[in-house]
Amino acid sequence: MPVRARNFHLHLVSDSTGETVTSVARACLVQFEGVFATEHVWSLIRTPTQIDKVSEAIEVNRGPVLYTLVDHELRDRLREHCRRLGLPCVGILDQVMSTLGVHFHSKTAMWPGRQHALDDEYFGRIDAMHYTLAHDDGQSTHDLDEADVILVGPSRTSKTPTCVYLANRGIKAANVPLVPKVPPPDELEDVRRPLIVGLVTDPERLVQIRRNRLHLLQQDTETDYTDLEQVQEEMQNARRLYARNRWPSIDVTRRSIEETAAAILQMLDRRRDASGSLRMETA
């Protein structure tokens, strides 16, 4: 029996950018079949006046409220208003912060948006993003050895979005496309520092992705680029290249960008752990 669709309002209140509360809300919502939320995102809420305006909007479009607010006065003000309206009001970080505070025997700094402070980590992410954009799709191969990760794979195997996602985590990620009958750049086999990861996918799925791409560009969709036999050969050649160079590979057929990036980050961690152990043994 099909699930009846339900629509409701969801208010996401944050004293920072709203990224955290929005991500948590969406991760939870996808678990409810047939439920569709109209999101009202209230970011950079840091004064009682702003909270009162948000409260007025919640009263107009009633629905659950999720928040990330570190100021106790603002939190109490919002919770009290929701209590009067009979609406759930949940601080998604409250339990985590309380538990960590007990464990660390420490109080929180009560600094809104602290995770977005302009520190070394922030500028490291900016630097990684600049590097990644400058080394997209085989550009600037002369300094590939400065990368943390190099992704290699046939066209439309999610190399670019995965690299951008990694760059946002502070990882310098370059990508090199594998083009039929064109050898990879010599610089790729000369690098020593980066982790090189090959991407593969199901040929039939790749054909469909390529056809959709060409259709959007209003180009001919029946070419060698979308011929199944040609694509199967591309994938076989890619696998042989990875095996010959002993590069680890990831099948992205049923993986999201986030899942692929998570697998790469795990590889990086294992590599760093192994390097640390080696240094300790030779010290």
PDB file of C-alpha atoms in Angstrom:
ATOM      1  CA  MET A   1       0.000   0.000   0.000  1.00  0.00           C
ATOM      2  CA  PRO A   2       1.558   3.336  -1.052  1.00  0.00           C
ATOM      3  CA  VAL A   3       2.504   5.780   1.679  1.00  0.00           C
ATOM      4  CA  ARG A   4       0.453   8.961   1.633  1.00  0.00           C
ATOM      5  CA  ALA A   5       2.657  11.998   1.124  1.00  0.00           C
ATOM      6  CA  ARG A   6       2.708  14.492   3.958  1.00  0.00           C
ATOM      7  CA  ASN A   7       3.995  18.063   3.798  1.00  0.00           C
ATOM      8  CA  PHE A   8       4.992  20.163   6.769  1.00  0.00           C
ATOM      9  CA  HIS A   9       7.117  23.126   7.781  1.00  0.00           C
ATOM     10  CA  LEU A  10      10.509  22.636   9.448  1.00  0.00           C
ATOM     11  CA  HIS A  11      12.376  25.524  11.066  1.00  0.00           C
ATOM     12  CA  LEU A  12      16.175  25.315  11.286  1.00  0.00           C
ATOM     13  CA  VAL A  13      17.650  27.969  13.573  1.00  0.00           C
ATOM     14  CA  SER A  14      21.379  28.627  13.913  1.00  0.00           C
ATOM     15  CA  ASP A  15      23.700  31.275  15.330  1.00  0.00           C
ATOM     16  CA  SER A  16      26.162  30.395  12.554  1.00  0.00           C
ATOM     17  CA  THR A  17      25.797  29.459   8.886  1.00  0.00           C
ATOM     18  CA  GLY A  18      23.131  26.810   9.435  1.00  0.00           C
ATOM     19  CA  GLU A  19      25.139  24.097   7.687  1.00  0.00           C
ATOM     20  CA  THR A  20      25.212  21.752  10.676  1.00  0.00           C
ATOM     21  CA  VAL A  21      21.520  21.878  11.557  1.00  0.00           C
ATOM     22  CA  THR A  22      20.544  21.636   7.882  1.00  0.00           C
ATOM     23  CA  SER A  23      22.755  18.596   7.278  1.00  0.00           C
ATOM     24  CA  VAL A  24      21.430  16.792  10.356  1.00  0.00           C
ATOM     25  CA  ALA A  25      17.830  17.582   9.450  1.00  0.00           C
ATOM     26  CA  ARG A  26      18.198  16.269   5.909  1.00  0.00           C
ATOM     27  CA  ALA A  27      20.017  13.144   7.079  1.00  0.00           C
ATOM     28  CA  CYS A  28      17.038  12.411   9.335  1.00  0.00           C
ATOM     29  CA  LEU A  29      14.292  13.349   6.875  1.00  0.00           C
ATOM     30  CA  VAL A  30      15.403  10.874   4.208  1.00  0.00           C
ATOM     31  CA  GLN A  31      14.539   8.075   6.634  1.00  0.00           C
ATOM     32  CA  PHE A  32      10.837   9.020   6.568  1.00  0.00           C
ATOM     33  CA  GLU A  33       9.073   7.783   3.457  1.00  0.00           C
ATOM     34  CA  GLY A  34       6.388  10.096   2.101  1.00  0.00           C
ATOM     35  CA  VAL A  35       7.375  13.026   4.305  1.00  0.00           C
ATOM     36  CA  PHE A  36       8.274  16.307   2.611  1.00  0.00           C
ATOM     37  CA  ALA A  37       9.468  19.351   4.523  1.00  0.00           C
ATOM     38  CA  THR A  38       9.453  23.008   3.557  1.00  0.00           C
ATOM     39  CA  GLU A  39      12.664  24.165   5.192  1.00  0.00           C
ATOM     40  CA  HIS A  40      12.877  27.587   6.797  1.00  0.00           C
ATOM     41  CA  VAL A  41      16.551  28.241   7.504  1.00  0.00           C
ATOM     42  CA  TRP A  42      17.282  31.012  10.005  1.00  0.00           C
ATOM     43  CA  SER A  43      21.048  31.601  10.124  1.00  0.00           C
ATOM     44  CA  LEU A  44      23.256  34.028  12.088  1.00  0.00           C
ATOM     45  CA  ILE A  45      20.607  34.416  14.799  1.00  0.00           C
ATOM     46  CA  ARG A  46      22.480  36.055  17.685  1.00  0.00           C
ATOM     47  CA  THR A  47      20.182  38.598  19.383  1.00  0.00           C
ATOM     48  CA  PRO A  48      16.858  38.436  21.275  1.00  0.00           C
ATOM     49  CA  THR A  49      15.268  40.633  18.615  1.00  0.00           C
ATOM     50  CA  GLN A  50      16.242  38.165  15.903  1.00  0.00           C
ATOM     51  CA  ILE A  51      14.883  35.247  17.944  1.00  0.00           C
ATOM     52  CA  ASP A  52      11.580  37.094  18.382  1.00  0.00           C
ATOM     53  CA  LYS A  53      11.289  37.567  14.607  1.00  0.00           C
ATOM     54  CA  VAL A  54      11.999  33.874  14.062  1.00  0.00           C
ATOM     55  CA  SER A  55       9.375  33.006  16.677  1.00  0.00           C
ATOM     56  CA  GLU A  56       6.799  35.116  14.841  1.00  0.00           C
ATOM     57  CA  ALA A  57       7.577  33.274  11.605  1.00  0.00           C
ATOM     58  CA  ILE A  58       7.271  29.900  13.368  1.00  0.00           C
ATOM     59  CA  GLU A  59       3.830  30.909  14.602  1.00  0.00           C
ATOM     60  CA  VAL A  60       2.722  31.681  11.035  1.00  0.00           C
ATOM     61  CA  ASN A  61       4.115  28.438   9.545  1.00  0.00           C
ATOM     62  CA  ARG A  62       3.921  26.014  12.429  1.00  0.00           C
ATOM     63  CA  GLY A  63       6.245  23.042  12.438  1.00  0.00           C
ATOM     64  CA  PRO A  64       9.073  21.354  14.360  1.00  0.00           C
ATOM     65  CA  VAL A  65      12.107  23.452  15.265  1.00  0.00           C
ATOM     66  CA  LEU A  66      15.720  22.247  15.264  1.00  0.00           C
ATOM     67  CA  TYR A  67      18.426  24.589  16.456  1.00  0.00           C
ATOM     68  CA  THR A  68      22.137  25.068  17.039  1.00  0.00           C
ATOM     69  CA  LEU A  69      22.391  27.974  19.474  1.00  0.00           C
ATOM     70  CA  VAL A  70      25.093  28.275  22.137  1.00  0.00           C
ATOM     71  CA  ASP A  71      23.631  31.283  23.947  1.00  0.00           C
ATOM     72  CA  HIS A  72      21.434  30.058  26.820  1.00  0.00           C
ATOM     73  CA  GLU A  73      19.172  33.123  26.756  1.00  0.00           C
ATOM     74  CA  LEU A  74      18.383  32.669  23.067  1.00  0.00           C
ATOM     75  CA  ARG A  75      17.789  28.949  23.492  1.00  0.00           C
ATOM     76  CA  ASP A  76      15.440  29.468  26.434  1.00  0.00           C
ATOM     77  CA  ARG A  77      13.555  32.176  24.568  1.00  0.00           C
ATOM     78  CA  LEU A  78      13.049  29.938  21.538  1.00  0.00           C
ATOM     79  CA  ARG A  79      12.113  26.873  23.574  1.00  0.00           C
ATOM     80  CA  GLU A  80       9.570  28.803  25.631  1.00  0.00           C
ATOM     81  CA  HIS A  81       7.866  30.131  22.516  1.00  0.00           C
ATOM     82  CA  CYS A  82       7.692  26.631  21.011  1.00  0.00           C
ATOM     83  CA  ARG A  83       6.320  25.285  24.299  1.00  0.00           C
ATOM     84  CA  ARG A  84       3.463  27.796  24.143  1.00  0.00           C
ATOM     85  CA  LEU A  85       2.722  26.757  20.566  1.00  0.00           C
ATOM     86  CA  GLY A  86       2.931  23.057  21.404  1.00  0.00           C
ATOM     87  CA  LEU A  87       5.748  22.485  18.906  1.00  0.00           C
ATOM     88  CA  PRO A  88       8.813  20.241  19.356  1.00  0.00           C
ATOM     89  CA  CYS A  89      12.024  22.239  19.731  1.00  0.00           C
ATOM     90  CA  VAL A  90      15.271  20.249  19.666  1.00  0.00           C
ATOM     91  CA  GLY A  91      18.849  21.383  20.154  1.00  0.00           C
ATOM     92  CA  ILE A  92      20.702  18.896  17.978  1.00  0.00           C
ATOM     93  CA  LEU A  93      24.062  19.502  19.684  1.00  0.00           C
ATOM     94  CA  ASP A  94      22.855  19.842  23.278  1.00  0.00           C
ATOM     95  CA  GLN A  95      23.220  16.181  24.261  1.00  0.00           C
ATOM     96  CA  VAL A  96      26.582  15.867  22.540  1.00  0.00           C
ATOM     97  CA  MET A  97      27.973  19.020  24.169  1.00  0.00           C
ATOM     98  CA  SER A  98      26.629  18.008  27.571  1.00  0.00           C
ATOM     99  CA  THR A  99      28.160  14.535  27.339  1.00  0.00           C
ATOM    100  CA  LEU A 100      31.534  15.872  26.185  1.00  0.00           C
ATOM    101  CA  GLY A 101      31.480  18.551  28.876  1.00  0.00           C
ATOM    102  CA  VAL A 102      31.060  15.896  31.573  1.00  0.00           C
ATOM    103  CA  HIS A 103      33.788  13.730  30.054  1.00  0.00           C
ATOM    104  CA  PHE A 104      36.267  16.602  29.663  1.00  0.00           C
ATOM    105  CA  HIS A 105      35.285  18.218  33.001  1.00  0.00           C
ATOM    106  CA  SER A 106      35.018  21.462  31.084  1.00  0.00           C
ATOM    107  CA  LYS A 107      32.500  24.101  30.034  1.00  0.00           C
ATOM    108  CA  THR A 108      31.853  25.150  26.453  1.00  0.00           C
ATOM    109  CA  ALA A 109      33.340  28.408  25.191  1.00  0.00           C
ATOM    110  CA  MET A 110      29.899  29.736  24.099  1.00  0.00           C
ATOM    111  CA  TRP A 111      31.360  31.121  20.869  1.00  0.00           C
ATOM    112  CA  PRO A 112      28.820  31.172  17.995  1.00  0.00           C
ATOM    113  CA  GLY A 113      30.251  30.003  14.661  1.00  0.00           C
ATOM    114  CA  ARG A 114      33.537  28.980  16.203  1.00  0.00           C
ATOM    115  CA  GLN A 115      33.934  26.123  13.695  1.00  0.00           C
ATOM    116  CA  HIS A 116      34.119  28.760  10.940  1.00  0.00           C
ATOM    117  CA  ALA A 117      36.875  30.821  12.559  1.00  0.00           C
ATOM    118  CA  LEU A 118      39.616  32.088  10.218  1.00  0.00           C
ATOM    119  CA  ASP A 119      42.315  29.791  11.550  1.00  0.00           C
ATOM    120  CA  ASP A 120      45.073  27.759   9.890  1.00  0.00           C
ATOM    121  CA  GLU A 121      42.635  24.952   9.110  1.00  0.00           C
ATOM    122  CA  TYR A 122      40.310  27.364   7.304  1.00  0.00           C
ATOM    123  CA  PHE A 123      43.082  28.777   5.147  1.00  0.00           C
ATOM    124  CA  GLY A 124      44.302  25.237   4.529  1.00  0.00           C
ATOM    125  CA  ARG A 125      40.904  24.406   3.008  1.00  0.00           C
ATOM    126  CA  ILE A 126      41.045  27.511   0.822  1.00  0.00           C
ATOM    127  CA  ASP A 127      44.534  26.559  -0.367  1.00  0.00           C
ATOM    128  CA  ALA A 128      43.352  23.014  -1.105  1.00  0.00           C
ATOM    129  CA  MET A 129      40.384  24.316  -3.091  1.00  0.00           C
ATOM    130  CA  HIS A 130      42.627  26.589  -5.193  1.00  0.00           C
ATOM    131  CA  TYR A 131      44.958  23.678  -5.922  1.00  0.00           C
ATOM    132  CA  THR A 132      42.096  21.344  -6.818  1.00  0.00           C
ATOM    133  CA  LEU A 133      40.458  23.780  -9.223  1.00  0.00           C
ATOM    134  CA  ALA A 134      43.813  24.470 -10.904  1.00  0.00           C
ATOM    135  CA  HIS A 135      44.438  20.730 -11.350  1.00  0.00           C
ATOM    136  CA  ASP A 136      41.032  19.631 -12.556  1.00  0.00           C
ATOM    137  CA  ASP A 137      40.744  17.376 -15.603  1.00  0.00           C
ATOM    138  CA  GLY A 138      44.478  16.931 -16.153  1.00  0.00           C
ATOM    139  CA  GLN A 139      45.490  20.596 -15.941  1.00  0.00           C
ATOM    140  CA  SER A 140      48.875  21.710 -14.577  1.00  0.00           C
ATOM    141  CA  THR A 141      50.483  18.280 -14.436  1.00  0.00           C
ATOM    142  CA  HIS A 142      53.933  19.756 -13.766  1.00  0.00           C
ATOM    143  CA  ASP A 143      53.343  19.939  -9.988  1.00  0.00           C
ATOM    144  CA  LEU A 144      51.205  16.858  -9.406  1.00  0.00           C
ATOM    145  CA  ASP A 145      53.627  15.730  -6.721  1.00  0.00           C
ATOM    146  CA  GLU A 146      52.273  18.496  -4.457  1.00  0.00           C
ATOM    147  CA  ALA A 147      48.860  16.799  -4.323  1.00  0.00           C
ATOM    148  CA  ASP A 148      47.657  14.717  -1.407  1.00  0.00           C
ATOM    149  CA  VAL A 149      45.443  12.626  -3.695  1.00  0.00           C
ATOM    150  CA  ILE A 150      45.252  12.116  -7.449  1.00  0.00           C
ATOM    151  CA  LEU A 151      42.099  10.554  -8.874  1.00  0.00           C
ATOM    152  CA  VAL A 152      42.398   8.754 -12.198  1.00  0.00           C
ATOM    153  CA  GLY A 153      39.556   7.429 -14.302  1.00  0.00           C
ATOM    154  CA  PRO A 154      37.564   7.504 -17.540  1.00  0.00           C
ATOM    155  CA  SER A 155      35.293  10.423 -18.317  1.00  0.00           C
ATOM    156  CA  ARG A 156      32.185  10.865 -16.089  1.00  0.00           C
ATOM    157  CA  THR A 157      33.371   8.704 -13.190  1.00  0.00           C
ATOM    158  CA  SER A 158      32.809  11.532 -10.656  1.00  0.00           C
ATOM    159  CA  LYS A 159      36.438  12.634 -10.457  1.00  0.00           C
ATOM    160  CA  THR A 160      35.804  16.384 -10.288  1.00  0.00           C
ATOM    161  CA  PRO A 161      32.991  16.469  -7.683  1.00  0.00           C
ATOM    162  CA  THR A 162      34.893  14.015  -5.496  1.00  0.00           C
ATOM    163  CA  CYS A 163      38.008  16.195  -5.682  1.00  0.00           C
ATOM    164  CA  VAL A 164      36.022  19.312  -4.770  1.00  0.00           C
ATOM    165  CA  TYR A 165      34.474  17.490  -1.811  1.00  0.00           C
ATOM    166  CA  LEU A 166      37.941  16.413  -0.632  1.00  0.00           C
ATOM    167  CA  ALA A 167      39.279  19.947  -1.087  1.00  0.00           C
ATOM    168  CA  ASN A 168      36.565  21.199   1.230  1.00  0.00           C
ATOM    169  CA  ARG A 169      38.065  18.842   3.814  1.00  0.00           C
ATOM    170  CA  GLY A 170      41.495  20.393   3.293  1.00  0.00           C
ATOM    171  CA  ILE A 171      42.811  17.701   0.925  1.00  0.00           C
ATOM    172  CA  LYS A 172      44.725  18.823  -2.161  1.00  0.00           C
ATOM    173  CA  ALA A 173      43.121  16.653  -4.825  1.00  0.00           C
ATOM    174  CA  ALA A 174      44.012  16.569  -8.518  1.00  0.00           C
ATOM    175  CA  ASN A 175      42.366  14.429 -11.178  1.00  0.00           C
ATOM    176  CA  VAL A 176      43.602  13.016 -14.459  1.00  0.00           C
ATOM    177  CA  PRO A 177      41.166  11.721 -17.100  1.00  0.00           C
ATOM    178  CA  LEU A 178      41.871   8.530 -19.011  1.00  0.00           C
ATOM    179  CA  VAL A 179      41.234   9.169 -22.689  1.00  0.00           C
ATOM    180  CA  PRO A 180      41.028   6.238 -25.149  1.00  0.00           C
ATOM    181  CA  LYS A 181      44.200   5.776 -27.231  1.00  0.00           C
ATOM    182  CA  VAL A 182      45.927   8.603 -25.334  1.00  0.00           C
ATOM    183  CA  PRO A 183      48.581   7.545 -22.779  1.00  0.00           C
ATOM    184  CA  PRO A 184      48.419   9.106 -19.303  1.00  0.00           C
ATOM    185  CA  PRO A 185      50.830  12.007 -18.772  1.00  0.00           C
ATOM    186  CA  ASP A 186      54.374  10.990 -17.883  1.00  0.00           C
ATOM    187  CA  GLU A 187      54.181  13.115 -14.733  1.00  0.00           C
ATOM    188  CA  LEU A 188      51.574  10.738 -13.328  1.00  0.00           C
ATOM    189  CA  GLU A 189      54.006   7.835 -13.156  1.00  0.00           C
ATOM    190  CA  ASP A 190      56.782  10.035 -11.756  1.00  0.00           C
ATOM    191  CA  VAL A 191      54.959  11.227  -8.626  1.00  0.00           C
ATOM    192  CA  ARG A 192      55.994   9.768  -5.284  1.00  0.00           C
ATOM    193  CA  ARG A 193      54.157  11.742  -2.601  1.00  0.00           C
ATOM    194  CA  PRO A 194      50.429  11.591  -3.530  1.00  0.00           C
ATOM    195  CA  LEU A 195      48.038   8.711  -3.066  1.00  0.00           C
ATOM    196  CA  ILE A 196      46.821   7.749  -6.541  1.00  0.00           C
ATOM    197  CA  VAL A 197      43.345   6.186  -6.691  1.00  0.00           C
ATOM    198  CA  GLY A 198      41.702   4.753  -9.805  1.00  0.00           C
ATOM    199  CA  LEU A 199      37.940   5.052 -10.264  1.00  0.00           C
ATOM    200  CA  VAL A 200      35.840   2.463 -12.104  1.00  0.00           C
ATOM    201  CA  THR A 201      32.136   2.015 -12.678  1.00  0.00           C
ATOM    202  CA  ASP A 202      29.645  -0.237 -14.428  1.00  0.00           C
ATOM    203  CA  PRO A 203      29.953   0.313 -18.224  1.00  0.00           C
ATOM    204  CA  GLU A 204      26.202   0.224 -18.856  1.00  0.00           C
ATOM    205  CA  ARG A 205      25.570   2.822 -16.180  1.00  0.00           C
ATOM    206  CA  LEU A 206      28.427   4.940 -17.518  1.00  0.00           C
ATOM    207  CA  VAL A 207      26.934   4.849 -21.019  1.00  0.00           C
ATOM    208  CA  GLN A 208      23.645   6.147 -19.641  1.00  0.00           C
ATOM    209  CA  ILE A 209      25.378   8.937 -17.718  1.00  0.00           C
ATOM    210  CA  ARG A 210      27.321   9.984 -20.808  1.00  0.00           C
ATOM    211  CA  ARG A 211      24.211   9.955 -22.987  1.00  0.00           C
ATOM    212  CA  ASN A 212      22.374  12.128 -20.498  1.00  0.00           C
ATOM    213  CA  ARG A 213      25.297  14.522 -20.438  1.00  0.00           C
ATOM    214  CA  LEU A 214      25.421  14.797 -24.235  1.00  0.00           C
ATOM    215  CA  HIS A 215      21.647  15.225 -24.356  1.00  0.00           C
ATOM    216  CA  LEU A 216      21.873  18.178 -21.977  1.00  0.00           C
ATOM    217  CA  LEU A 217      24.559  19.677 -24.216  1.00  0.00           C
ATOM    218  CA  GLN A 218      22.315  19.035 -27.246  1.00  0.00           C
ATOM    219  CA  GLN A 219      24.983  16.887 -28.885  1.00  0.00           C
ATOM    220  CA  ASP A 220      24.827  13.568 -30.738  1.00  0.00           C
ATOM    221  CA  THR A 221      24.363  10.819 -28.158  1.00  0.00           C
ATOM    222  CA  GLU A 222      25.379   7.926 -30.441  1.00  0.00           C
ATOM    223  CA  THR A 223      29.163   8.064 -30.675  1.00  0.00           C
ATOM    224  CA  ASP A 224      32.141   5.964 -29.583  1.00  0.00           C
ATOM    225  CA  TYR A 225      31.901   7.913 -26.328  1.00  0.00           C
ATOM    226  CA  THR A 226      28.594   6.159 -25.609  1.00  0.00           C
ATOM    227  CA  ASP A 227      29.151   2.866 -27.439  1.00  0.00           C
ATOM    228  CA  LEU A 228      28.880   0.047 -24.894  1.00  0.00           C
ATOM    229  CA  GLU A 229      31.690  -2.071 -26.366  1.00  0.00           C
ATOM    230  CA  GLN A 230      34.017   0.922 -26.466  1.00  0.00           C
ATOM    231  CA  VAL A 231      33.148   1.857 -22.885  1.00  0.00           C
ATOM    232  CA  GLN A 232      33.704  -1.726 -21.712  1.00  0.00           C
ATOM    233  CA  GLU A 233      37.149  -1.618 -23.323  1.00  0.00           C
ATOM    234  CA  GLU A 234      37.859   1.724 -21.633  1.00  0.00           C
ATOM    235  CA  MET A 235      37.025   0.231 -18.271  1.00  0.00           C
ATOM    236  CA  GLN A 236      39.148  -2.882 -18.887  1.00  0.00           C
ATOM    237  CA  ASN A 237      42.117  -0.731 -19.894  1.00  0.00           C
ATOM    238  CA  ALA A 238      41.643   1.416 -16.793  1.00  0.00           C
ATOM    239  CA  ARG A 239      41.655  -1.636 -14.530  1.00  0.00           C
ATOM    240  CA  ARG A 240      44.821  -2.942 -16.221  1.00  0.00           C
ATOM    241  CA  LEU A 241      46.523   0.429 -15.713  1.00  0.00           C
ATOM    242  CA  TYR A 242      45.637   0.470 -12.003  1.00  0.00           C
ATOM    243  CA  ALA A 243      46.828  -3.113 -11.518  1.00  0.00           C
ATOM    244  CA  ARG A 244      50.078  -2.487 -13.410  1.00  0.00           C
ATOM    245  CA  ASN A 245      50.900   0.515 -11.225  1.00  0.00           C
ATOM    246  CA  ARG A 246      49.499  -1.043  -8.044  1.00  0.00           C
ATOM    247  CA  TRP A 247      47.097   1.838  -7.550  1.00  0.00           C
ATOM    248  CA  PRO A 248      44.087   1.104  -5.341  1.00  0.00           C
ATOM    249  CA  SER A 249      40.734   1.439  -7.093  1.00  0.00           C
ATOM    250  CA  ILE A 250      37.169   2.248  -6.067  1.00  0.00           C
ATOM    251  CA  ASP A 251      34.009   1.144  -7.853  1.00  0.00           C
ATOM    252  CA  VAL A 252      31.766   4.242  -7.811  1.00  0.00           C
ATOM    253  CA  THR A 253      28.757   2.574  -9.480  1.00  0.00           C
ATOM    254  CA  ARG A 254      26.532   2.694  -6.415  1.00  0.00           C
ATOM    255  CA  ARG A 255      28.514   5.125  -4.294  1.00  0.00           C
ATOM    256  CA  SER A 256      27.608   8.721  -3.569  1.00  0.00           C
ATOM    257  CA  ILE A 257      30.325  11.377  -3.808  1.00  0.00           C
ATOM    258  CA  GLU A 258      30.464  11.442  -0.003  1.00  0.00           C
ATOM    259  CA  GLU A 259      30.935   7.664   0.209  1.00  0.00           C
ATOM    260  CA  THR A 260      33.714   7.704  -2.377  1.00  0.00           C
ATOM    261  CA  ALA A 261      35.454  10.553  -0.557  1.00  0.00           C
ATOM    262  CA  ALA A 262      35.097   8.718   2.766  1.00  0.00           C
ATOM    263  CA  ALA A 263      36.791   5.637   1.285  1.00  0.00           C
ATOM    264  CA  ILE A 264      39.649   7.804  -0.007  1.00  0.00           C
ATOM    265  CA  LEU A 265      40.058   9.495   3.383  1.00  0.00           C
ATOM    266  CA  GLN A 266      40.298   6.057   4.989  1.00  0.00           C
ATOM    267  CA  MET A 267      43.037   5.117   2.514  1.00  0.00           C
ATOM    268  CA  LEU A 268      44.897   8.317   3.399  1.00  0.00           C
ATOM    269  CA  ASP A 269      44.614   7.584   7.116  1.00  0.00           C
ATOM    270  CA  ARG A 270      45.924   4.031   6.681  1.00  0.00           C
ATOM    271  CA  ARG A 271      48.776   5.341   4.563  1.00  0.00           C
ATOM    272  CA  ARG A 272      49.720   7.932   7.190  1.00  0.00           C
ATOM    273  CA  ASP A 273      49.493   5.356   9.982  1.00  0.00           C
ATOM    274  CA  ALA A 274      51.767   3.011   8.034  1.00  0.00           C
ATOM    275  CA  SER A 275      54.272   5.820   7.408  1.00  0.00           C
ATOM    276  CA  GLY A 276      54.254   6.718  11.096  1.00  0.00           C
ATOM    277  CA  SER A 277      54.883   3.110  12.106  1.00  0.00           C
ATOM    278  CA  LEU A 278      57.751   2.842   9.628  1.00  0.00           C
ATOM    279  CA  ARG A 279      59.368   5.998  10.998  1.00  0.00           C
ATOM    280  CA  MET A 280      59.098   4.652  14.546  1.00  0.00           C
ATOM    281  CA  GLU A 281      60.716   1.359  13.554  1.00  0.00           C
ATOM    282  CA  THR A 282      63.651   3.047  11.832  1.00  0.00           C
ATOM    283  CA  ALA A 283      64.184   5.705  14.505  1.00  0.00           C
TER     284      ALA A 283
END
